[in-house]
Coordinates of C-alpha atoms in Angstrom, one line a residue:
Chain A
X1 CA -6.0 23.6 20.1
X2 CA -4.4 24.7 17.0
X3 CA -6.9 24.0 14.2
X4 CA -6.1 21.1 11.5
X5 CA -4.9 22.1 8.0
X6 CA -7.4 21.6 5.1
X7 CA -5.9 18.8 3.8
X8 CA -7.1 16.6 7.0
X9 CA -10.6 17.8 6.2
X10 CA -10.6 17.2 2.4
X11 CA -9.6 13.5 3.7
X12 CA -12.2 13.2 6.4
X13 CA -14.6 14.2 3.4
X14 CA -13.2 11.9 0.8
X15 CA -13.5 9.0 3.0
X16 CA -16.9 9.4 4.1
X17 CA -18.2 9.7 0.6
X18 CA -16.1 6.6 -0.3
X19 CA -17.5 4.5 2.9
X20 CA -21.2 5.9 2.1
X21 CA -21.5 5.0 -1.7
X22 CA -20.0 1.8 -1.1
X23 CA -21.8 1.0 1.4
X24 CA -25.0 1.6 -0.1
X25 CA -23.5 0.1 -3.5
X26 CA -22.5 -3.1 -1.1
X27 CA -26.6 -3.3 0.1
X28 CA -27.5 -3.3 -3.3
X29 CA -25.1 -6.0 -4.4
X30 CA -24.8 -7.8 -1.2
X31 CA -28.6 -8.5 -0.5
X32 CA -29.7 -10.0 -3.7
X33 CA -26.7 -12.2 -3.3
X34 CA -26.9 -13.0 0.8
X35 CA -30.4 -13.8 -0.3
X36 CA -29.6 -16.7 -3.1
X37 CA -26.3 -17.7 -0.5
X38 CA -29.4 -18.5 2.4
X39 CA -31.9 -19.9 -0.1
X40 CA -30.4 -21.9 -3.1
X41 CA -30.5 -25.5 -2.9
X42 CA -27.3 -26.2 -5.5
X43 CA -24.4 -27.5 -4.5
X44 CA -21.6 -24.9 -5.7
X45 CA -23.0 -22.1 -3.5
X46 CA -20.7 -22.9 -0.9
X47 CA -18.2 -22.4 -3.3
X48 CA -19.5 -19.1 -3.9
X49 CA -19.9 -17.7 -0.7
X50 CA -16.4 -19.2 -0.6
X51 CA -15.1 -16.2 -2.8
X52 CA -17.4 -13.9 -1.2
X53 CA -15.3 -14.4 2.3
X54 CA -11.8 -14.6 0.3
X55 CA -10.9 -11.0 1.3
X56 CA -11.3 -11.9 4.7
X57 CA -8.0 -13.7 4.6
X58 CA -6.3 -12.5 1.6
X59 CA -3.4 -10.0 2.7
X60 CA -4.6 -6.3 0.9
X61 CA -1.7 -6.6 -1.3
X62 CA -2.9 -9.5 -2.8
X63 CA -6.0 -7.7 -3.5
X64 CA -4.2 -4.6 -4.4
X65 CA -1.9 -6.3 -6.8
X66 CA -4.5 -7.7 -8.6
X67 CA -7.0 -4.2 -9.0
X68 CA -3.5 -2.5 -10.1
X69 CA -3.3 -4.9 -12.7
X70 CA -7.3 -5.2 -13.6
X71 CA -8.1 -1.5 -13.0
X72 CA -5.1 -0.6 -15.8
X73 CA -4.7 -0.8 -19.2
X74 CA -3.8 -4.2 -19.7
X75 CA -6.9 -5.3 -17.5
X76 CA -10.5 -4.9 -18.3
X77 CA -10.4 -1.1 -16.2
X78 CA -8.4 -0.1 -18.8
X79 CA -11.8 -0.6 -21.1
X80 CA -14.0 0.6 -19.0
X81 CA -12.0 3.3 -18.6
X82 CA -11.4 4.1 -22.3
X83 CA -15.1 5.1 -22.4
X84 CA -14.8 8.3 -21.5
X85 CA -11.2 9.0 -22.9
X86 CA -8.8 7.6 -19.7
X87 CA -6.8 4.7 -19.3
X88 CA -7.1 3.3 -16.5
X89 CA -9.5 3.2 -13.0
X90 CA -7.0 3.3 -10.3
X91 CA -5.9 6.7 -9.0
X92 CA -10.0 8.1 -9.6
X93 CA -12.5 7.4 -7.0
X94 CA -14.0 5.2 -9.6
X95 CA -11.5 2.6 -8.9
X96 CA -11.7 3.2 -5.2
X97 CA -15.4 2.1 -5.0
X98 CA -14.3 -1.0 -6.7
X99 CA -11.3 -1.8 -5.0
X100 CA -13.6 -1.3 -1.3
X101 CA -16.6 -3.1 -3.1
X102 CA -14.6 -5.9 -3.0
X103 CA -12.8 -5.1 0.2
X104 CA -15.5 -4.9 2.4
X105 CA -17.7 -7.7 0.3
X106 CA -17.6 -10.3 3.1
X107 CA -18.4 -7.6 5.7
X108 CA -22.1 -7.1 4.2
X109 CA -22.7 -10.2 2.7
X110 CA -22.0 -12.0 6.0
X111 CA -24.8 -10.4 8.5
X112 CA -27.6 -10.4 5.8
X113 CA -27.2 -14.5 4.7
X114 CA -27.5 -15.0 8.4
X115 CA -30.2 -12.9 9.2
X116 CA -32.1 -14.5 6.0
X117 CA -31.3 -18.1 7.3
X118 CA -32.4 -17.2 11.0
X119 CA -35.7 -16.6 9.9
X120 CA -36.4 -19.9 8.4
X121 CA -39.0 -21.2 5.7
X122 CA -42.0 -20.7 8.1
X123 CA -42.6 -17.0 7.5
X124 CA -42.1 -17.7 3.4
X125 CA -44.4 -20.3 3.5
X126 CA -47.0 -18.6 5.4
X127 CA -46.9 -15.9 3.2
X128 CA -47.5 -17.8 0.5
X129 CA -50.4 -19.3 1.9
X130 CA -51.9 -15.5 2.2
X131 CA -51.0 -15.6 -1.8
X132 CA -48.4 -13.3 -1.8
X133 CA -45.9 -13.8 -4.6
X134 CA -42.4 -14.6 -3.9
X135 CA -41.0 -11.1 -4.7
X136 CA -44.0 -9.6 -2.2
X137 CA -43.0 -12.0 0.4
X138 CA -39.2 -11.0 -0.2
X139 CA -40.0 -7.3 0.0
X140 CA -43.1 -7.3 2.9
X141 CA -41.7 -10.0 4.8
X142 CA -38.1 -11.6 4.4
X143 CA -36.5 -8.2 4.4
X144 CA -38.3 -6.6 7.5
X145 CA -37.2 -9.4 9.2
X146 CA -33.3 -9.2 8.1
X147 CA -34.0 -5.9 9.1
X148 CA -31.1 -6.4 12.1
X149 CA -28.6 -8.2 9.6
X150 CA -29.0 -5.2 7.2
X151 CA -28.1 -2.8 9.4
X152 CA -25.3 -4.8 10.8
X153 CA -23.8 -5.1 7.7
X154 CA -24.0 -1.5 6.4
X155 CA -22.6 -0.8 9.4
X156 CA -19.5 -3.0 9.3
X157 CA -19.0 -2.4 5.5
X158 CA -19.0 1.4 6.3
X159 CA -16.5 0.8 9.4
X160 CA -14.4 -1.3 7.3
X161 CA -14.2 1.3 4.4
X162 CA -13.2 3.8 6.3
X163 CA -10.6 1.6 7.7
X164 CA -9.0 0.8 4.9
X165 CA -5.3 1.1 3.7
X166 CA -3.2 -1.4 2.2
X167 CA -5.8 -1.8 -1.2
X168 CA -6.0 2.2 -1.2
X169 CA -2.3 2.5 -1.1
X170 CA -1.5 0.4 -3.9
X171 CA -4.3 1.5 -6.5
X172 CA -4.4 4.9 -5.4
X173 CA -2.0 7.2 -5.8
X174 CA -2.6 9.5 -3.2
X175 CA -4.4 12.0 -5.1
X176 CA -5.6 14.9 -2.5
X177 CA -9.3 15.1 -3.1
X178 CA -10.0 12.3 -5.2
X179 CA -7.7 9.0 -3.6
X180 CA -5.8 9.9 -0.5
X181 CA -8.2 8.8 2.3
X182 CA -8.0 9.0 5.9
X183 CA -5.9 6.2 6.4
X184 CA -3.7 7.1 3.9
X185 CA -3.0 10.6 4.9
X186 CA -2.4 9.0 8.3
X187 CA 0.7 7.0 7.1
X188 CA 2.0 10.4 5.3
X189 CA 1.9 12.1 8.6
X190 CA 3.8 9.0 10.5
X191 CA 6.1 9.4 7.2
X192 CA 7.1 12.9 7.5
X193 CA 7.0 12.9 11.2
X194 CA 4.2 15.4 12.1
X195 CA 3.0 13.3 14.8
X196 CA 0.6 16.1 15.6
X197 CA -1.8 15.0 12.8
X198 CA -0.7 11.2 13.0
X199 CA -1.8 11.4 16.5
X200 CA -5.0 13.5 16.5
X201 CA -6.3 11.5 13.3
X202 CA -5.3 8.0 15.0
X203 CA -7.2 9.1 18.0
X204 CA -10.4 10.4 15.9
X205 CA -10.2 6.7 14.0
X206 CA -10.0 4.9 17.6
X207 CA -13.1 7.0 19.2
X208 CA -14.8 5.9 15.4
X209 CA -14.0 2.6 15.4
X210 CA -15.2 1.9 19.2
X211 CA -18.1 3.6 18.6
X212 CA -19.1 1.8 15.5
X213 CA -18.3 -2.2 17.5
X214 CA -20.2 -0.9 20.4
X215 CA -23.0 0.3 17.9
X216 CA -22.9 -3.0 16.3
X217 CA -22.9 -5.0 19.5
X218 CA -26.5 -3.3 20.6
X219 CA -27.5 -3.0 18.0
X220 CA -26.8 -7.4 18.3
X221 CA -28.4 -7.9 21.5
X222 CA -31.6 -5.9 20.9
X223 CA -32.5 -7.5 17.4
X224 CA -31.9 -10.8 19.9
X225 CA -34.5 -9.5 22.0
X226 CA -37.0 -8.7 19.4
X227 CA -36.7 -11.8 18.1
X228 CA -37.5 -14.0 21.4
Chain B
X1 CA 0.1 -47.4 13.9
X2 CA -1.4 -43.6 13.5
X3 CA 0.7 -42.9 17.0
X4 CA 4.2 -44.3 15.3
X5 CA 3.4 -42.3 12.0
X6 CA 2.8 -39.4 14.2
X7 CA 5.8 -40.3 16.3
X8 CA 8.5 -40.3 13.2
X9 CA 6.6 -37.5 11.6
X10 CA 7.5 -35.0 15.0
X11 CA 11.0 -36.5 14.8
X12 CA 11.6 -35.8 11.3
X13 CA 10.4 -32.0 12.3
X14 CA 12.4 -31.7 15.0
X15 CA 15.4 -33.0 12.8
X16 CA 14.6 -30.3 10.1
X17 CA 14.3 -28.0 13.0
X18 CA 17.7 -28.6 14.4
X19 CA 19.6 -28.7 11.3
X20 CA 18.3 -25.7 10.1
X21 CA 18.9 -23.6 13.7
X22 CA 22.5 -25.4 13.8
X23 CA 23.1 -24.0 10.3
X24 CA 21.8 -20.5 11.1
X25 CA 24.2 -20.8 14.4
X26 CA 27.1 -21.8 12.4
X27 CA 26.9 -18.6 10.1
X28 CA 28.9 -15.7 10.2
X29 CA 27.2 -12.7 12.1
X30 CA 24.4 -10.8 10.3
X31 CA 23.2 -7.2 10.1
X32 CA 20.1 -5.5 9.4
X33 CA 20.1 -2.7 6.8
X34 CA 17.1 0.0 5.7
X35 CA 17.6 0.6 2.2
X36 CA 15.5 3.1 0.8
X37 CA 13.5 1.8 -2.2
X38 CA 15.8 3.3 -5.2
X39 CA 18.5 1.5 -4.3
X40 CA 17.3 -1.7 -4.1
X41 CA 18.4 -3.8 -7.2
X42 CA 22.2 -1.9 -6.6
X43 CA 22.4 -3.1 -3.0
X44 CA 20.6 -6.6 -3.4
X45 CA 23.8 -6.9 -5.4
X46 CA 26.0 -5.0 -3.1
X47 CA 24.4 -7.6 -0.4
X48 CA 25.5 -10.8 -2.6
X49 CA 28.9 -9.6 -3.4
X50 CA 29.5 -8.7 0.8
X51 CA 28.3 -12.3 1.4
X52 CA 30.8 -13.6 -1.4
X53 CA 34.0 -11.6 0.1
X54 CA 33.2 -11.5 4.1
X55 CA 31.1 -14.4 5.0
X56 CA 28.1 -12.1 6.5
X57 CA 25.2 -11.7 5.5
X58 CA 23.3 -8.6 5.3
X59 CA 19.2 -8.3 5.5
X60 CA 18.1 -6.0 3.7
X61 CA 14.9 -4.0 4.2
X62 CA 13.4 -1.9 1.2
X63 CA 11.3 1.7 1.7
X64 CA 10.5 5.1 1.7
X65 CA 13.5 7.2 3.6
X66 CA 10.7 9.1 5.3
X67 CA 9.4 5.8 6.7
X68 CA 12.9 4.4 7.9
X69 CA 13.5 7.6 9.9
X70 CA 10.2 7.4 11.6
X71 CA 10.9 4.1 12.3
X72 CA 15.0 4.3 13.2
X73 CA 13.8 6.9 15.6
X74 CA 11.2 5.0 17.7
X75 CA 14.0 1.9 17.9
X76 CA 13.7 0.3 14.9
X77 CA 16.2 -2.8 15.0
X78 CA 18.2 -1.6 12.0
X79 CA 22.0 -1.3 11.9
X80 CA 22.9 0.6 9.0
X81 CA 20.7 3.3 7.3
X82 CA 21.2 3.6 3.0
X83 CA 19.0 7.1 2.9
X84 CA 18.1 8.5 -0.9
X85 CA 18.9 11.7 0.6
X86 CA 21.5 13.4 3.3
X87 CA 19.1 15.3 5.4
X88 CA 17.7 12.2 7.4
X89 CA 21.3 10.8 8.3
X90 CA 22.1 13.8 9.4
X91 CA 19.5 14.2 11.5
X92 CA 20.0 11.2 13.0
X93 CA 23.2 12.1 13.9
X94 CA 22.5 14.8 15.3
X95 CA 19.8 13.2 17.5
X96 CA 22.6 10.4 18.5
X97 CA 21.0 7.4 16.6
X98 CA 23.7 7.2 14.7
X99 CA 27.5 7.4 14.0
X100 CA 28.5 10.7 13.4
X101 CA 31.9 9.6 12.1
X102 CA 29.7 7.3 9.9
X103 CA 27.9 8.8 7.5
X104 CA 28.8 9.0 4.0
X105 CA 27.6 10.0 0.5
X106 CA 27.7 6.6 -1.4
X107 CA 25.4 7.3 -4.6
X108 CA 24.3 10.5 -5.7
X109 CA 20.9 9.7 -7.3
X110 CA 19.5 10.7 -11.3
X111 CA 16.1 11.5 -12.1
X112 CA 14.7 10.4 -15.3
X113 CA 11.6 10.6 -17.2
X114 CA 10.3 6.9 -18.3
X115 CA 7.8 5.7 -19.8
X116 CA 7.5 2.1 -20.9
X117 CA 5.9 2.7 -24.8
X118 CA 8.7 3.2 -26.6
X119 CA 8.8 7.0 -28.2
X120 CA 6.3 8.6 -25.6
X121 CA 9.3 10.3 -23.9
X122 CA 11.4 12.4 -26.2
X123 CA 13.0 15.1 -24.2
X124 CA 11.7 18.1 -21.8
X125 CA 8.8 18.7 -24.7
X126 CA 7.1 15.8 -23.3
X127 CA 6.7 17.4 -20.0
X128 CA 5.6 20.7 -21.8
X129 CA 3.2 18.9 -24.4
X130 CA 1.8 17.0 -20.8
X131 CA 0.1 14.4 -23.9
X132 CA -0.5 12.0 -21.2
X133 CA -3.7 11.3 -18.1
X134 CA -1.3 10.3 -15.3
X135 CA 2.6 11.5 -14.2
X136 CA 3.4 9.3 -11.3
X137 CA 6.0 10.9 -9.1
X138 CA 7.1 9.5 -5.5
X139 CA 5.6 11.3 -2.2
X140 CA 7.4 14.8 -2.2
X141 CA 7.5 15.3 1.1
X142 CA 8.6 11.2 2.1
X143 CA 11.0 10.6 -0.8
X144 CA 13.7 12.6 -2.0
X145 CA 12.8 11.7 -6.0
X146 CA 9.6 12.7 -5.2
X147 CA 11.0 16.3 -4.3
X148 CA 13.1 16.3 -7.1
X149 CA 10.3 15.9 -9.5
X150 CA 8.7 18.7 -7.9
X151 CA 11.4 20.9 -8.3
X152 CA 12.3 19.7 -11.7
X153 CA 8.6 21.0 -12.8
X154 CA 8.8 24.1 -11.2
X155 CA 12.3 24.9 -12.1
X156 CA 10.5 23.9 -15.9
X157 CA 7.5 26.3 -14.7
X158 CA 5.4 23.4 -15.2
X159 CA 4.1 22.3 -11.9
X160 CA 1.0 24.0 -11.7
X161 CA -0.5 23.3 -15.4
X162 CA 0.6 19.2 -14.7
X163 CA -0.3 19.0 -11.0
X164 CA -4.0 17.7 -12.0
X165 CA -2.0 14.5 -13.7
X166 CA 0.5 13.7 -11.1
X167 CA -0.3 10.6 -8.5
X168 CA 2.2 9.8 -6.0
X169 CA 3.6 6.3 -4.6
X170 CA 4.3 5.9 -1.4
X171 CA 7.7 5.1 -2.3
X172 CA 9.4 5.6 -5.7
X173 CA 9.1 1.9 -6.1
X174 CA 6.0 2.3 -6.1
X175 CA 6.2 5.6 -8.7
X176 CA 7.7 3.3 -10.8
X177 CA 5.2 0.3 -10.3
X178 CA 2.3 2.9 -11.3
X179 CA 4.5 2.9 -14.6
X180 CA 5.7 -0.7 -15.2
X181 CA 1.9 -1.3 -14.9
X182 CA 1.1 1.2 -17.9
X183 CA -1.4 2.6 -14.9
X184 CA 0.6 6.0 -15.4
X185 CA 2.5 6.5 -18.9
X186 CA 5.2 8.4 -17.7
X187 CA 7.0 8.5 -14.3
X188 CA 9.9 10.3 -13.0
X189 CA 12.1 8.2 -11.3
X190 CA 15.4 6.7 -10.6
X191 CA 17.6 6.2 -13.2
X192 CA 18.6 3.5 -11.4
X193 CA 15.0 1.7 -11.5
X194 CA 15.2 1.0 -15.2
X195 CA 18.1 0.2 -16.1
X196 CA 18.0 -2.4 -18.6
X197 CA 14.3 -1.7 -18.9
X198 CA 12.8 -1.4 -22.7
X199 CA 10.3 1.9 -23.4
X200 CA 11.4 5.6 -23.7
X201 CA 13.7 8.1 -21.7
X202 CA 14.8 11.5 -20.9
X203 CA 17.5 12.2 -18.5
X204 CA 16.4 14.9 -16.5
X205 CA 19.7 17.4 -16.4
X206 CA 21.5 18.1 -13.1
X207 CA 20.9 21.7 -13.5
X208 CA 17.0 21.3 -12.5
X209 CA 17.8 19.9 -9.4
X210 CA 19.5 19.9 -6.3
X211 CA 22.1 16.8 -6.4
X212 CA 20.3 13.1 -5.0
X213 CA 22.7 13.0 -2.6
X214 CA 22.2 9.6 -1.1
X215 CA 24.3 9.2 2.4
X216 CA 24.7 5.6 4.4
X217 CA 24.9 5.8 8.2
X218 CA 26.0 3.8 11.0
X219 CA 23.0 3.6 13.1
X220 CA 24.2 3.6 16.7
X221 CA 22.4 0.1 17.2
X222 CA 25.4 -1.5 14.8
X223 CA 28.1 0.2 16.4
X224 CA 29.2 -3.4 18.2
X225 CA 28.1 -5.3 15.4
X226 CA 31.1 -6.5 13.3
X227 CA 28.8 -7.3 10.2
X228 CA 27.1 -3.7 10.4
X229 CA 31.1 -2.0 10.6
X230 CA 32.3 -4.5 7.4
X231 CA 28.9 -4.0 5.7
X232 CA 29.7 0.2 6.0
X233 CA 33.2 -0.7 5.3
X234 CA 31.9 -2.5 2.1
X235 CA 30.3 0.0 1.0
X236 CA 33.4 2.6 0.8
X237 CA 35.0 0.2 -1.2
X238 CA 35.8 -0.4 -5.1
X239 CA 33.3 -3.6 -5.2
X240 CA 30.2 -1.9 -4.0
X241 CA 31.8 1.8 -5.7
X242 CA 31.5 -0.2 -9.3
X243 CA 28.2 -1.5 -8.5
X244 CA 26.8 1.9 -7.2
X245 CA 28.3 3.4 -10.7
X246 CA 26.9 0.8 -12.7
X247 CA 23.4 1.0 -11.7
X248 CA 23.2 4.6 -13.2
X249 CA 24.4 6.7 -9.7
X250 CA 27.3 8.9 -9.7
X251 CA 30.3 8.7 -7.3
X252 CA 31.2 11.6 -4.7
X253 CA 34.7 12.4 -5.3
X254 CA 36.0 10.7 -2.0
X255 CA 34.3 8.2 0.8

């Protein structure tokens, strides 16, 4: 088989990096926040985990649209951006964390409020009556526990990352290197008709994607099992 | 009572329903057309003014050329093919998706530096003095303006020192969204695309690259379609010739 050109590579690379820091930004983000969606009494929270789902259902251009117009130099990327002498986020990889932050939000979040409300008061209150503090029961006991959801959702927001495509398209630019992800170098081939590459990549993304659901599936059904 | 609300409410539907399929049924023939993305404000006006004088209606589909010949060639349901260059129609021809006999040059496309802050672009210094992050260009390879951007920097010996500042749209609508958005400060684009737009402008001369040569073809699909023959018909005419013109393309010297 004739070998790929380096351009496929520099994509493969690109796109792992972006799927890796955001999913690990995602855990950061996401677990603090599945944590106050499964515990807080008040009544807007819904609300809240309301917005989280949004992308869910919003079409990526809507999304897209609005990180064009936030990430540039009317919005408040345009700001951030000015920090260090540019004007706007989107074409860097700087606006592409953001931009799959919010993309694959409900992907993480999702997992790890479950996992947190399957394990119910009883081992909070427990540990409280051993004296641990809240944050020692959070960190010794709720989050061993949510062990399953966390992995579940690192794994989807990964997954969905690296599947991503309509948001990338419109805030980034295609820039080899630093924007144009796998996904994106995928339409190019379709675009200019080398179905070689189309085909190879779009086989590589199936093989990836099946072995991520079946990953996630297993991984399901033996957290289920530890947990009976 | 709920059951008789229900009742009217399903007949008022279905009422709405009819009249609006007995309205489509009543309407002169239609035809599908793939316009690529340059084009579009010129042939959404085309499109009205073909309604106005034959009574059909054309549906129009907006994109990269690169994209409408992938998609023309695995069967896409369009009729008539508006390319922003001549390679692809020809091509098609070639490969019998379309009408040999059919294929015409009916714009010849102009590049031009824009940015939408007034006095950014002054001339060809503003590409030398590069005093801008981001040049957004459309995909080189996909979209004929893209490829004449490319060759308008080399030809200026400028494509490797601005290459670090160029992002590319998938399309050059979308070259010229990363502009309209201030996300890039200067694009080059159609001509076409800002006209009657505010900011500043250089008209990139002819002599830095190859002629836009824009060429329609009659996909094979349309061939039996009277609305796809008067659309192509249409478009060989004075009408559609003064729009083309208007919108900042230049005529080829016969249809």
């Amino acid at each position: 088989m004739q070998g790929l050109s380096p351009d496929v590579w520099i994509a493969v690379r690109l796109t792992l990096e972006l799927a890796l820091l955001t999913t690990a930004l995602l855990l950061l983000l996401g677990t603090p926040l599945a944590w106050w969606l499964a515990r807080s009494r008040v009544r807007w929270k819904e609300g809240v985990a309301a917005v989280v789902a949004m992308p869910l259902v919003l079409p990526p251009t809507v999304l897209g649209f609005y990180l064009l117009i936030a990430l540039g130099p009317d919005g408040p990327g345009g700001a951030i951006a000015g920090l260090w002498g540019a004007r706007t986020l989107a074409f860097s990889f700087a606006g592409l964390v953001i931009g799959s932050i919010v993309y694959s939000l409900p992907f993480v979040v999702q997992p790890i409020r479950n996992a947190f409300e399957a394990m119910g008061e009883r081992p909070l209150e427990v540990a409280a009556t051993l004296r641990a503090s809240p944050a020692q029961a959070f960190w010794r006991v709720a989050l061993p526990l949510a062990r399953p959801g966390l992995i579940t959702g690192a794994v989807l927001g990964f997954a969905h990352t690296v599947g991503e495509f309509g948001v990338v398209l419109m805030i980034g630019g295609a820039v080899p290197g630093k924007t144009k992800v796998l996904s994106v170098a995928i339409y190019d081939y379709v675009e200019t008709s080398r179905w070689r590459e189309a085909g190879l990549l779009s086989a590589g993304m199936v093989v990836f994607s099946f072995v991520v659901i079946l990953a996630t599936i297993l991984l399901g059904r033996r957290a289920a099992r530890a947990g009976s | 009572m709920r059951i008789r609300r229900l009742a009217f409410v399903a007949a008022a539907l279905g009422a709405t329903w009819a009249a609006a399929w007995g309205a489509s049924a009543a309407r002169a023939a239609e035809t599908h057309v793939a316009v690529a993305a340059n084009f579009t404000e010129a042939a959404r006006e085309i499109a009205v003014a073909f309604k106005a004088g034959t009574g059909h209606d054309a549906v129009l589909s907006f994109g990269a050329s690169g994209q409408f010949y992938a998609q023309i060639v695995q069967a896409a349901p369009f009729e008539v093919f508006l390319s922003a260059d001549d390679e692809r129609p020809r091509k098609l021809a070639e490969e019998g998706l379309g009408v040999a006999s059919q294929r015409f040059t009916y714009a010849i496309g102009k590049l031009v530096l824009w940015s939408r802050s007034a006095g950014l672009v002054t001339g060809e210094e503003t590409l030398r003095e590069a005093k801008f992050d981001k040049l957004s260009i459309a995909n080189p390879v996909g979209a004929p303006y893209g490829a004449a951007a490319i060759e308008t920097m080399k030809k200026l010996g400028l494509h490797d020192a601005l290459k670090p500042k160029i992002v590319e749209g998938a399309s050059i609508a979308q070259a010229f969204q990363f502009v309209e958005t201030g996300n890039a400060e200067v694009g080059l684009v159609a001509l076409a695309q800002i006209v009657g737009k505010q900011g500043s402008r250089w008209l990139v001369p002819q002599s830095l690259y190859a002629p836009i040569r824009q060429d329609a073809i009659l996909l094979k699909r349309g061939e039996g379609n009277p609305a796809a023959l008067a659309f192509v018909a249409f478009l060989k005419g004075p009408q559609a010739r003064a729009i083309v013109e208007k919108y900042g393309y230049a005529l080829d010297g016969a249809p």
